[in-house]
PDB file of C-alpha atoms and ligand atoms in Angstrom:
ATOM      1  CA  MET A  13      65.771  30.223  -8.854  1.00 62.00           C
ATOM      2  CA  ASP A  14      66.431  32.521 -12.034  1.00 69.00           C
ATOM      3  CA  SER A  15      63.401  35.111 -11.761  1.00 85.00           C
ATOM      4  CA  LEU A  16      60.496  34.568 -14.246  1.00 97.00           C
ATOM      5  CA  GLN A  17      59.237  38.361 -13.543  1.00 96.00           C
ATOM      6  CA  GLY A  18      57.446  39.987 -16.486  1.00 97.00           C
ATOM      7  CA  MET A  19      57.172  36.829 -18.499  1.00 98.00           C
ATOM      8  CA  SER A  20      53.679  35.472 -20.028  1.00 98.00           C
ATOM      9  CA  ALA A  21      52.248  31.894 -20.054  1.00 99.00           C
ATOM     10  CA  ILE A  22      49.488  29.812 -21.443  1.00 99.00           C
ATOM     11  CA  ILE A  23      48.713  26.652 -19.271  1.00 99.00           C
ATOM     12  CA  THR A  24      46.105  24.390 -20.870  1.00 99.00           C
ATOM     13  CA  GLY A  25      43.845  22.248 -18.809  1.00 98.00           C
ATOM     14  CA  SER A  26      44.379  24.694 -15.961  1.00 98.00           C
ATOM     15  CA  ALA A  27      40.691  25.117 -14.296  1.00 98.00           C
ATOM     16  CA  GLN A  28      41.686  22.472 -11.482  1.00 98.00           C
ATOM     17  CA  GLY A  29      44.193  19.807 -10.538  1.00 98.00           C
ATOM     18  CA  MET A  30      47.866  20.067 -11.879  1.00 98.00           C
ATOM     19  CA  GLY A  31      47.054  22.750 -14.453  1.00 98.00           C
ATOM     20  CA  LYS A  32      45.688  25.267 -11.840  1.00 98.00           C
ATOM     21  CA  GLY A  33      48.799  24.371  -9.546  1.00 98.00           C
ATOM     22  CA  ILE A  34      51.303  25.306 -12.153  1.00 98.00           C
ATOM     23  CA  ALA A  35      49.547  28.336 -13.376  1.00 98.00           C
ATOM     24  CA  MET A  36      49.225  29.446  -9.636  1.00 98.00           C
ATOM     25  CA  GLY A  37      53.348  28.774  -9.256  1.00 98.00           C
ATOM     26  CA  LEU A  38      53.980  30.671 -12.378  1.00 98.00           C
ATOM     27  CA  ALA A  39      51.944  33.761 -11.225  1.00 98.00           C
ATOM     28  CA  ARG A  40      53.259  33.788  -7.646  1.00 98.00           C
ATOM     29  CA  ARG A  41      57.040  33.787  -9.410  1.00 97.00           C
ATOM     30  CA  GLY A  42      55.429  36.964 -11.513  1.00 97.00           C
ATOM     31  CA  VAL A  43      54.549  35.705 -14.362  1.00 98.00           C
ATOM     32  CA  ASP A  44      50.988  36.472 -16.452  1.00 98.00           C
ATOM     33  CA  VAL A  45      48.931  33.678 -16.716  1.00 99.00           C
ATOM     34  CA  ALA A  46      46.239  32.137 -20.023  1.00 99.00           C
ATOM     35  CA  LEU A  47      44.156  29.721 -18.452  1.00 98.00           C
ATOM     36  CA  CYS A  48      41.953  27.502 -20.617  1.00 98.00           C
ATOM     37  CA  ASP A  49      39.764  24.575 -20.191  1.00 98.00           C
ATOM     38  CA  VAL A  50      35.853  23.104 -21.262  1.00 98.00           C
ATOM     39  CA  LYS A  51      35.352  23.585 -17.396  1.00 98.00           C
ATOM     40  CA  LYS A  52      33.945  27.222 -17.498  1.00 96.00           C
ATOM     41  CA  ASP A  53      32.563  28.075 -14.224  1.00 94.00           C
ATOM     42  CA  ILE A  54      35.871  26.299 -12.381  1.00 98.00           C
ATOM     43  CA  LEU A  55      37.986  28.202 -14.863  1.00 98.00           C
ATOM     44  CA  GLU A  56      36.540  31.773 -14.031  1.00 98.00           C
ATOM     45  CA  THR A  57      36.700  30.756 -10.190  1.00 98.00           C
ATOM     46  CA  THR A  58      40.209  29.531 -10.351  1.00 98.00           C
ATOM     47  CA  ALA A  59      41.235  32.549 -12.696  1.00 98.00           C
ATOM     48  CA  ASN A  60      39.672  34.972  -9.549  1.00 98.00           C
ATOM     49  CA  GLU A  61      41.738  33.126  -6.820  1.00 98.00           C
ATOM     50  CA  ILE A  62      45.039  33.362  -8.874  1.00 98.00           C
ATOM     51  CA  ARG A  63      44.395  37.085  -9.682  1.00 98.00           C
ATOM     52  CA  GLU A  64      43.320  37.821  -5.625  1.00 98.00           C
ATOM     53  CA  ALA A  65      46.579  35.740  -4.258  1.00 98.00           C
ATOM     54  CA  THR A  66      49.323  37.018  -7.000  1.00 98.00           C
ATOM     55  CA  GLY A  67      48.000  40.251  -8.276  1.00 98.00           C
ATOM     56  CA  GLN A  68      49.219  38.661 -11.783  1.00 98.00           C
ATOM     57  CA  LYS A  69      46.982  39.400 -15.108  1.00 98.00           C
ATOM     58  CA  VAL A  70      44.877  36.595 -15.882  1.00 98.00           C
ATOM     59  CA  ILE A  71      43.059  35.821 -19.178  1.00 98.00           C
ATOM     60  CA  THR A  72      40.771  33.124 -19.677  1.00 98.00           C
ATOM     61  CA  GLY A  73      39.482  30.970 -22.591  1.00 98.00           C
ATOM     62  CA  ALA A  74      36.572  28.035 -22.071  1.00 98.00           C
ATOM     63  CA  PHE A  75      36.995  26.221 -25.209  1.00 98.00           C
ATOM     64  CA  ASP A  76      37.750  23.032 -25.977  1.00 98.00           C
ATOM     65  CA  ILE A  77      41.462  22.752 -27.502  1.00 98.00           C
ATOM     66  CA  THR A  78      40.830  19.884 -29.691  1.00 98.00           C
ATOM     67  CA  ASP A  79      39.328  22.659 -31.856  1.00 98.00           C
ATOM     68  CA  GLU A  80      42.190  24.067 -34.192  1.00 98.00           C
ATOM     69  CA  VAL A  81      40.097  27.463 -35.015  1.00 98.00           C
ATOM     70  CA  ALA A  82      39.432  27.912 -31.164  1.00 98.00           C
ATOM     71  CA  VAL A  83      43.240  27.349 -30.343  1.00 99.00           C
ATOM     72  CA  LYS A  84      44.345  30.310 -32.637  1.00 98.00           C
ATOM     73  CA  ALA A  85      41.922  32.324 -31.344  1.00 98.00           C
ATOM     74  CA  PHE A  86      43.212  32.145 -28.355  1.00 99.00           C
ATOM     75  CA  VAL A  87      46.414  32.810 -28.757  1.00 99.00           C
ATOM     76  CA  VAL A  88      45.792  35.983 -30.713  1.00 98.00           C
ATOM     77  CA  GLU A  89      44.103  37.377 -28.128  1.00 98.00           C
ATOM     78  CA  VAL A  90      46.655  36.367 -25.170  1.00 98.00           C
ATOM     79  CA  GLU A  91      49.320  38.015 -27.673  1.00 98.00           C
ATOM     80  CA  LYS A  92      47.422  40.887 -27.592  1.00 98.00           C
ATOM     81  CA  GLY A  93      46.619  40.960 -24.126  1.00 98.00           C
ATOM     82  CA  PHE A  94      49.954  40.507 -22.560  1.00 98.00           C
ATOM     83  CA  GLY A  95      51.774  41.686 -25.558  1.00 98.00           C
ATOM     84  CA  LYS A  96      53.913  38.235 -25.810  1.00 98.00           C
ATOM     85  CA  ILE A  97      53.956  34.392 -24.890  1.00 98.00           C
ATOM     86  CA  ASP A  98      57.266  33.237 -23.639  1.00 98.00           C
ATOM     87  CA  ILE A  99      55.660  30.076 -22.045  1.00 99.00           C
ATOM     88  CA  LEU A 100      53.283  27.132 -22.740  1.00 99.00           C
ATOM     89  CA  VAL A 101      52.490  24.577 -20.702  1.00 99.00           C
ATOM     90  CA  ASN A 102      50.847  21.709 -22.656  1.00 99.00           C
ATOM     91  CA  ASN A 103      48.875  20.061 -19.727  1.00 98.00           C
ATOM     92  CA  ALA A 104      45.319  19.139 -20.468  1.00 98.00           C
ATOM     93  CA  GLY A 105      44.834  15.340 -20.513  1.00 98.00           C
ATOM     94  CA  ILE A 106      42.553  13.042 -20.503  1.00 98.00           C
ATOM     95  CA  HIS A 107      42.724   9.644 -18.639  1.00 97.00           C
ATOM     96  CA  PRO A 108      39.682   7.043 -19.598  1.00 96.00           C
ATOM     97  CA  LEU A 109      40.171   4.071 -17.698  1.00 95.00           C
ATOM     98  CA  LYS A 110      39.125   0.595 -19.653  1.00 94.00           C
ATOM     99  CA  PRO A 111      40.810  -2.669 -20.941  1.00 96.00           C
ATOM    100  CA  ILE A 112      41.801  -2.889 -24.701  1.00 97.00           C
ATOM    101  CA  GLU A 113      38.349  -4.724 -25.771  1.00 97.00           C
ATOM    102  CA  GLN A 114      36.373  -1.840 -24.352  1.00 97.00           C
ATOM    103  CA  ILE A 115      38.645   0.917 -26.481  1.00 97.00           C
ATOM    104  CA  GLU A 116      36.381   2.113 -29.599  1.00 97.00           C
ATOM    105  CA  GLY A 117      38.276   3.515 -32.144  1.00 98.00           C
ATOM    106  CA  LYS A 118      36.849   6.957 -31.627  1.00 98.00           C
ATOM    107  CA  GLU A 119      37.739   6.973 -27.931  1.00 98.00           C
ATOM    108  CA  TRP A 120      41.384   6.552 -29.075  1.00 98.00           C
ATOM    109  CA  ASP A 121      41.154   9.228 -31.337  1.00 98.00           C
ATOM    110  CA  LEU A 122      40.033  11.383 -28.382  1.00 98.00           C
ATOM    111  CA  VAL A 123      42.143  10.549 -26.105  1.00 98.00           C
ATOM    112  CA  PHE A 124      45.112  11.285 -28.866  1.00 98.00           C
ATOM    113  CA  ALA A 125      43.071  14.224 -29.891  1.00 98.00           C
ATOM    114  CA  VAL A 126      43.243  15.858 -26.621  1.00 98.00           C
ATOM    115  CA  ASN A 127      46.725  14.396 -25.101  1.00 98.00           C
ATOM    116  CA  VAL A 128      48.680  15.062 -28.396  1.00 98.00           C
ATOM    117  CA  LYS A 129      47.067  16.527 -31.275  1.00 98.00           C
ATOM    118  CA  ALA A 130      46.055  19.790 -29.261  1.00 99.00           C
ATOM    119  CA  SER A 131      49.959  20.038 -28.138  1.00 98.00           C
ATOM    120  CA  PHE A 132      50.353  20.659 -31.734  1.00 98.00           C
ATOM    121  CA  PHE A 133      48.117  22.950 -32.775  1.00 99.00           C
ATOM    122  CA  PHE A 134      49.452  25.046 -29.812  1.00 99.00           C
ATOM    123  CA  CYS A 135      52.839  24.797 -30.699  1.00 99.00           C
ATOM    124  CA  LYS A 136      52.405  25.805 -34.160  1.00 98.00           C
ATOM    125  CA  ALA A 137      50.285  28.923 -33.095  1.00 98.00           C
ATOM    126  CA  VAL A 138      52.774  30.277 -30.339  1.00 98.00           C
ATOM    127  CA  LEU A 139      56.247  29.188 -32.528  1.00 98.00           C
ATOM    128  CA  PRO A 140      55.998  32.326 -34.562  1.00 98.00           C
ATOM    129  CA  GLY A 141      56.103  35.036 -31.727  1.00 98.00           C
ATOM    130  CA  MET A 142      58.639  32.794 -30.123  1.00 98.00           C
ATOM    131  CA  ARG A 143      60.565  32.639 -32.955  1.00 98.00           C
ATOM    132  CA  LYS A 144      60.331  36.614 -33.835  1.00 98.00           C
ATOM    133  CA  GLN A 145      61.413  37.387 -30.033  1.00 98.00           C
ATOM    134  CA  LYS A 146      64.211  34.790 -29.708  1.00 98.00           C
ATOM    135  CA  PHE A 147      62.826  33.249 -26.648  1.00 98.00           C
ATOM    136  CA  GLY A 148      60.535  30.517 -25.721  1.00 98.00           C
ATOM    137  CA  ARG A 149      59.414  27.683 -22.909  1.00 98.00           C
ATOM    138  CA  ILE A 150      57.544  24.657 -24.006  1.00 99.00           C
ATOM    139  CA  ILE A 151      56.829  22.414 -21.483  1.00 99.00           C
ATOM    140  CA  SER A 152      54.359  19.117 -22.190  1.00 99.00           C
ATOM    141  CA  ILE A 153      53.376  17.275 -19.327  1.00 98.00           C
ATOM    142  CA  SER A 154      53.566  13.214 -20.002  1.00 98.00           C
ATOM    143  CA  SER A 155      53.473  10.739 -17.618  1.00 98.00           C
ATOM    144  CA  GLU A 156      55.209   7.756 -16.079  1.00 97.00           C
ATOM    145  CA  ALA A 157      52.629   5.623 -18.163  1.00 97.00           C
ATOM    146  CA  GLY A 158      54.671   6.951 -21.252  1.00 97.00           C
ATOM    147  CA  LYS A 159      57.956   5.254 -20.072  1.00 96.00           C
ATOM    148  CA  ASN A 160      56.809   2.227 -18.258  1.00 95.00           C
ATOM    149  CA  GLY A 161      53.109   1.865 -19.812  1.00 95.00           C
ATOM    150  CA  GLY A 162      51.541   2.545 -16.367  1.00 93.00           C
ATOM    151  CA  THR A 163      49.960   0.260 -13.608  1.00 88.00           C
ATOM    152  CA  VAL A 164      46.299   0.319 -14.857  1.00 88.00           C
ATOM    153  CA  ALA A 165      44.147  -0.695 -18.068  1.00 89.00           C
ATOM    154  CA  ALA A 166      44.691   2.450 -20.259  1.00 95.00           C
ATOM    155  CA  LEU A 167      46.406   1.654 -23.388  1.00 97.00           C
ATOM    156  CA  HIS A 168      45.566   4.485 -25.549  1.00 98.00           C
ATOM    157  CA  TYR A 169      46.481   7.178 -22.407  1.00 98.00           C
ATOM    158  CA  ALA A 170      50.391   5.620 -22.274  1.00 98.00           C
ATOM    159  CA  ALA A 171      50.594   5.086 -25.933  1.00 98.00           C
ATOM    160  CA  SER A 172      50.073   9.113 -26.202  1.00 98.00           C
ATOM    161  CA  LYS A 173      52.164   9.927 -23.188  1.00 98.00           C
ATOM    162  CA  GLY A 174      54.814   7.557 -24.786  1.00 98.00           C
ATOM    163  CA  ALA A 175      54.310  10.023 -28.185  1.00 98.00           C
ATOM    164  CA  VAL A 176      54.680  12.956 -26.306  1.00 98.00           C
ATOM    165  CA  LEU A 177      58.283  12.139 -25.448  1.00 98.00           C
ATOM    166  CA  GLY A 178      59.164  11.807 -29.025  1.00 98.00           C
ATOM    167  CA  PHE A 179      57.046  15.099 -30.082  1.00 98.00           C
ATOM    168  CA  VAL A 180      59.387  17.307 -27.667  1.00 98.00           C
ATOM    169  CA  ARG A 181      62.390  15.612 -28.974  1.00 98.00           C
ATOM    170  CA  ASN A 182      61.731  16.494 -32.537  1.00 98.00           C
ATOM    171  CA  LEU A 183      60.480  19.720 -31.912  1.00 98.00           C
ATOM    172  CA  ALA A 184      63.235  20.690 -29.723  1.00 98.00           C
ATOM    173  CA  GLN A 185      65.580  20.024 -32.570  1.00 98.00           C
ATOM    174  CA  GLN A 186      63.302  22.019 -35.118  1.00 98.00           C
ATOM    175  CA  VAL A 187      63.505  25.613 -32.746  1.00 98.00           C
ATOM    176  CA  GLY A 188      66.265  25.477 -30.643  1.00 98.00           C
ATOM    177  CA  SER A 189      68.273  27.689 -32.561  1.00 98.00           C
ATOM    178  CA  ASP A 190      66.262  30.377 -31.819  1.00 98.00           C
ATOM    179  CA  GLY A 191      65.941  30.017 -28.125  1.00 98.00           C
ATOM    180  CA  ILE A 192      63.339  28.342 -27.662  1.00 98.00           C
ATOM    181  CA  THR A 193      63.851  25.103 -25.423  1.00 98.00           C
ATOM    182  CA  VAL A 194      61.091  22.058 -25.260  1.00 99.00           C
ATOM    183  CA  ASN A 195      60.760  19.694 -22.636  1.00 98.00           C
ATOM    184  CA  ALA A 196      58.460  17.193 -21.475  1.00 98.00           C
ATOM    185  CA  ILE A 197      57.568  16.196 -17.627  1.00 98.00           C
ATOM    186  CA  ALA A 198      57.017  12.875 -16.580  1.00 98.00           C
ATOM    187  CA  PRO A 199      54.966  13.020 -13.003  1.00 98.00           C
ATOM    188  CA  GLY A 200      54.149  10.145 -11.040  1.00 97.00           C
ATOM    189  CA  ARG A 201      50.917   9.439  -9.489  1.00 97.00           C
ATOM    190  CA  ILE A 202      50.007  13.491  -8.649  1.00 98.00           C
ATOM    191  CA  ALA A 203      47.075  14.017  -5.908  1.00 97.00           C
ATOM    192  CA  THR A 204      44.025  15.436  -8.218  1.00 97.00           C
ATOM    193  CA  ALA A 205      40.866  14.558  -9.736  1.00 96.00           C
ATOM    194  CA  MET A 206      42.720  12.242 -12.186  1.00 95.00           C
ATOM    195  CA  SER A 207      44.208   9.955  -9.416  1.00 94.00           C
ATOM    196  CA  GLY A 208      40.915  10.315  -7.384  1.00 93.00           C
ATOM    197  CA  ALA A 209      39.223   8.214 -10.380  1.00 94.00           C
ATOM    198  CA  VAL A 210      41.925   5.529  -9.902  1.00 92.00           C
ATOM    199  CA  SER A 211      41.422   3.067  -6.837  1.00 93.00           C
ATOM    200  CA  PRO A 212      42.621   3.686  -3.593  1.00 94.00           C
ATOM    201  CA  GLU A 213      44.479   0.141  -3.907  1.00 95.00           C
ATOM    202  CA  GLU A 214      46.085   1.377  -7.056  1.00 93.00           C
ATOM    203  CA  ASN A 215      47.259   4.309  -5.713  1.00 95.00           C
ATOM    204  CA  GLN A 216      48.626   2.917  -2.421  1.00 96.00           C
ATOM    205  CA  LYS A 217      50.258   0.350  -4.326  1.00 95.00           C
ATOM    206  CA  PHE A 218      52.255   3.355  -5.835  1.00 96.00           C
ATOM    207  CA  ILE A 219      53.237   5.167  -2.652  1.00 97.00           C
ATOM    208  CA  ASN A 220      54.555   1.678  -1.282  1.00 97.00           C
ATOM    209  CA  ASN A 221      56.743   1.795  -4.430  1.00 96.00           C
ATOM    210  CA  SER A 222      58.155   5.412  -3.942  1.00 97.00           C
ATOM    211  CA  ILE A 223      60.747   6.174  -2.002  1.00 98.00           C
ATOM    212  CA  THR A 224      58.882   9.033  -0.608  1.00 98.00           C
ATOM    213  CA  LYS A 225      56.117   7.236   0.389  1.00 98.00           C
ATOM    214  CA  SER A 226      53.530   9.542  -0.537  1.00 98.00           C
ATOM    215  CA  LEU A 227      51.715  11.003  -3.950  1.00 97.00           C
ATOM    216  CA  GLY A 228      53.080  14.093  -5.291  1.00 98.00           C
ATOM    217  CA  THR A 229      51.224  17.703  -5.143  1.00 98.00           C
ATOM    218  CA  PRO A 230      50.253  19.653  -8.406  1.00 98.00           C
ATOM    219  CA  ASP A 231      52.951  22.053  -6.340  1.00 98.00           C
ATOM    220  CA  ASP A 232      55.480  19.700  -6.960  1.00 98.00           C
ATOM    221  CA  ILE A 233      54.952  19.564 -10.811  1.00 98.00           C
ATOM    222  CA  ALA A 234      54.672  24.000 -10.690  1.00 98.00           C
ATOM    223  CA  TYR A 235      58.091  24.091  -9.253  1.00 98.00           C
ATOM    224  CA  ALA A 236      59.513  21.569 -11.923  1.00 98.00           C
ATOM    225  CA  VAL A 237      57.841  23.720 -14.589  1.00 98.00           C
ATOM    226  CA  CYS A 238      59.126  27.060 -13.263  1.00 98.00           C
ATOM    227  CA  TYR A 239      62.908  25.669 -13.305  1.00 98.00           C
ATOM    228  CA  LEU A 240      62.312  24.386 -17.002  1.00 98.00           C
ATOM    229  CA  ALA A 241      60.584  28.024 -17.961  1.00 98.00           C
ATOM    230  CA  SER A 242      63.227  30.095 -16.342  1.00 98.00           C
ATOM    231  CA  ARG A 243      65.501  31.876 -18.610  1.00 96.00           C
ATOM    232  CA  LYS A 244      68.924  30.265 -16.950  1.00 95.00           C
ATOM    233  CA  ALA A 245      67.207  26.574 -18.230  1.00 97.00           C
ATOM    234  CA  SER A 246      68.437  27.395 -21.335  1.00 97.00           C
ATOM    235  CA  PHE A 247      70.999  24.376 -21.785  1.00 98.00           C
ATOM    236  CA  VAL A 248      68.195  21.795 -21.032  1.00 98.00           C
ATOM    237  CA  THR A 249      66.169  20.706 -23.991  1.00 98.00           C
ATOM    238  CA  ALA A 250      64.717  17.991 -25.413  1.00 98.00           C
ATOM    239  CA  GLU A 251      64.890  16.566 -21.853  1.00 98.00           C
ATOM    240  CA  THR A 252      62.132  14.413 -19.682  1.00 98.00           C
ATOM    241  CA  MET A 253      62.445  15.587 -16.345  1.00 98.00           C
ATOM    242  CA  ALA A 254      60.717  12.760 -13.708  1.00 98.00           C
ATOM    243  CA  VAL A 255      59.056  14.013 -10.924  1.00 98.00           C
ATOM    244  CA  ASN A 256      57.760  10.595  -9.048  1.00 97.00           C
ATOM    245  CA  GLY A 257      58.724  10.322  -5.652  1.00 98.00           C
ATOM    246  CA  GLY A 258      61.541   7.668  -7.170  1.00 97.00           C
ATOM    247  CA  THR A 259      59.166   5.193  -8.203  1.00 96.00           C
ATOM    248  CA  LEU A 260      60.682   4.908 -11.811  1.00 92.00           C
ATOM    249  CA  ARG A 261      64.508   4.915 -11.518  1.00 90.00           C
ATOM    250  CA  ASP A 262      65.569   4.839 -15.008  1.00 87.00           C
TER     251      ASP A 262
HETATM  252  N1  NAD B  15      47.308  13.060 -11.884  1.00 79.32           N
HETATM  253  C1  NAD B  15      47.962  12.361 -11.962  1.00 79.32           C
HETATM  254  O1  NAD B  15      48.283  10.881 -11.323  1.00 79.32           O
HETATM  255  C2  NAD B  15      48.810  12.265 -13.240  1.00 79.32           C
HETATM  256  C3  NAD B  15      50.149  11.493 -13.128  1.00 79.32           C
HETATM  257  C4  NAD B  15      50.729  11.929 -14.685  1.00 79.32           C
HETATM  258  C5  NAD B  15      50.522  12.619 -15.424  1.00 79.32           C
HETATM  259  N2  NAD B  15      49.244  12.967 -15.609  1.00 79.32           N
HETATM  260  C6  NAD B  15      49.359  14.479 -16.443  1.00 79.32           C
HETATM  261  O2  NAD B  15      48.761  15.673 -15.982  1.00 79.32           O
HETATM  262  C7  NAD B  15      48.042  16.958 -16.566  1.00 79.32           C
HETATM  263  C8  NAD B  15      47.328  17.161 -15.639  1.00 79.32           C
HETATM  264  O3  NAD B  15      46.156  16.265 -14.956  1.00 79.32           O
HETATM  265  P1  NAD B  15      45.193  16.445 -13.898  1.00 79.32           P
HETATM  266  O4  NAD B  15      45.734  14.936 -12.970  1.00 79.32           O
HETATM  267  O5  NAD B  15      45.644  17.666 -13.140  1.00 79.32           O
HETATM  268  O6  NAD B  15      44.162  16.115 -14.309  1.00 79.32           O
HETATM  269  P2  NAD B  15      42.750  16.608 -13.880  1.00 79.32           P
HETATM  270  O7  NAD B  15      41.602  15.765 -15.014  1.00 79.32           O
HETATM  271  O8  NAD B  15      42.447  17.463 -12.753  1.00 79.32           O
HETATM  272  O9  NAD B  15      42.716  17.935 -14.535  1.00 79.32           O
HETATM  273  C9  NAD B  15      42.740  18.145 -16.473  1.00 79.32           C
HETATM  274  C10 NAD B  15      42.130  19.005 -16.784  1.00 79.32           C
HETATM  275  O10 NAD B  15      42.131  19.474 -18.242  1.00 79.32           O
HETATM  276  C11 NAD B  15      40.710  19.589 -18.876  1.00 79.32           C
HETATM  277  N3  NAD B  15      40.659  19.581 -20.314  1.00 79.32           N
HETATM  278  C12 NAD B  15      40.503  17.885 -20.849  1.00 79.32           C
HETATM  279  N4  NAD B  15      40.237  17.784 -22.156  1.00 79.32           N
HETATM  280  C13 NAD B  15      40.157  19.057 -22.338  1.00 79.32           C
HETATM  281  C14 NAD B  15      39.749  19.595 -23.712  1.00 79.32           C
HETATM  282  N5  NAD B  15      39.556  18.681 -24.450  1.00 79.32           N
HETATM  283  N6  NAD B  15      39.586  21.014 -24.035  1.00 79.32           N
HETATM  284  C15 NAD B  15      40.272  22.007 -22.794  1.00 79.32           C
HETATM  285  N7  NAD B  15      40.377  21.285 -21.151  1.00 79.32           N
HETATM  286  C16 NAD B  15      40.485  20.001 -21.258  1.00 79.32           C
HETATM  287  C17 NAD B  15      39.720  19.337 -17.981  1.00 79.32           C
HETATM  288  O11 NAD B  15      38.344  19.855 -17.879  1.00 79.32           O
HETATM  289  C18 NAD B  15      40.894  19.480 -16.536  1.00 79.32           C
HETATM  290  O12 NAD B  15      40.271  20.789 -16.114  1.00 79.32           O
HETATM  291  C19 NAD B  15      47.172  15.365 -17.538  1.00 79.32           C
HETATM  292  O13 NAD B  15      48.047  15.758 -19.124  1.00 79.32           O
HETATM  293  C20 NAD B  15      47.665  14.294 -17.287  1.00 79.32           C
HETATM  294  O14 NAD B  15      47.382  13.318 -18.225  1.00 79.32           O
HETATM  295  C21 NAD B  15      48.263  13.178 -14.307  1.00 79.32           C
END
């Protein structure tokens, strides 16, 4: 794979799970990483783990990514700390499980605020710097559920992950001439706290339906992110990369 050495990245929702795996994967390839999450304590532990394992610079921000003012302030801090931002990974997400009858309008808005609107805040904040340097890699974590509706009751989640696909396809067209690519990854079921909240029976169904007969790992997603973030992936944009063990073959 083309070297990522010397790049710098923001990864949202990176205290744990996939975001942590992505941050570690990028840092192992020479990328300075800025982590943000609402989980302050775990965030600092993760940051130290990455520093010790890779020797890369790590910046942390403990804030709610639905707060546009906090997002802007963090982007300014990271630009100052690293001198630039090459990669943005919109990873943070929430996945409340409940049937339509139990979803209140407030929760619907929260799911869209975290899973979609916060990515808009981050993209808006990092784009001036990326346009200036004529290089950028924006990668948003969608989900298989954004394509097939998912297999568990989470209407707002599936709808928000479908929205991410339209988001990347539109933004890619607006920024492509400035050397910026915008792509999505649609993971299948990945072994994290989020999939741990789904019943073991549901996870087993996913495994049975997969070609690999397994759940994925944060590392599987990290490797896909590293490819899309690389300089040589410059002709890949507005794309949704499936990383799902072959469960959804579309
Ligand atoms: N695990 C799966 O099977 C799976 C499958 C497909 C897609 N995804 C997507 O992958 C991404 C990562 O999921 P995960 O499995 O690692 O979940 P996770 O719950 O382990 O991690 C999500 C992280 O996002 C953070 N976060 C949530 N709301 C936030 C907010 N408002 N501000 C800041 N941080 C916030 C959480 O604190 C948490 O650390 C999500 O977008 C999720 O929808 C997960």
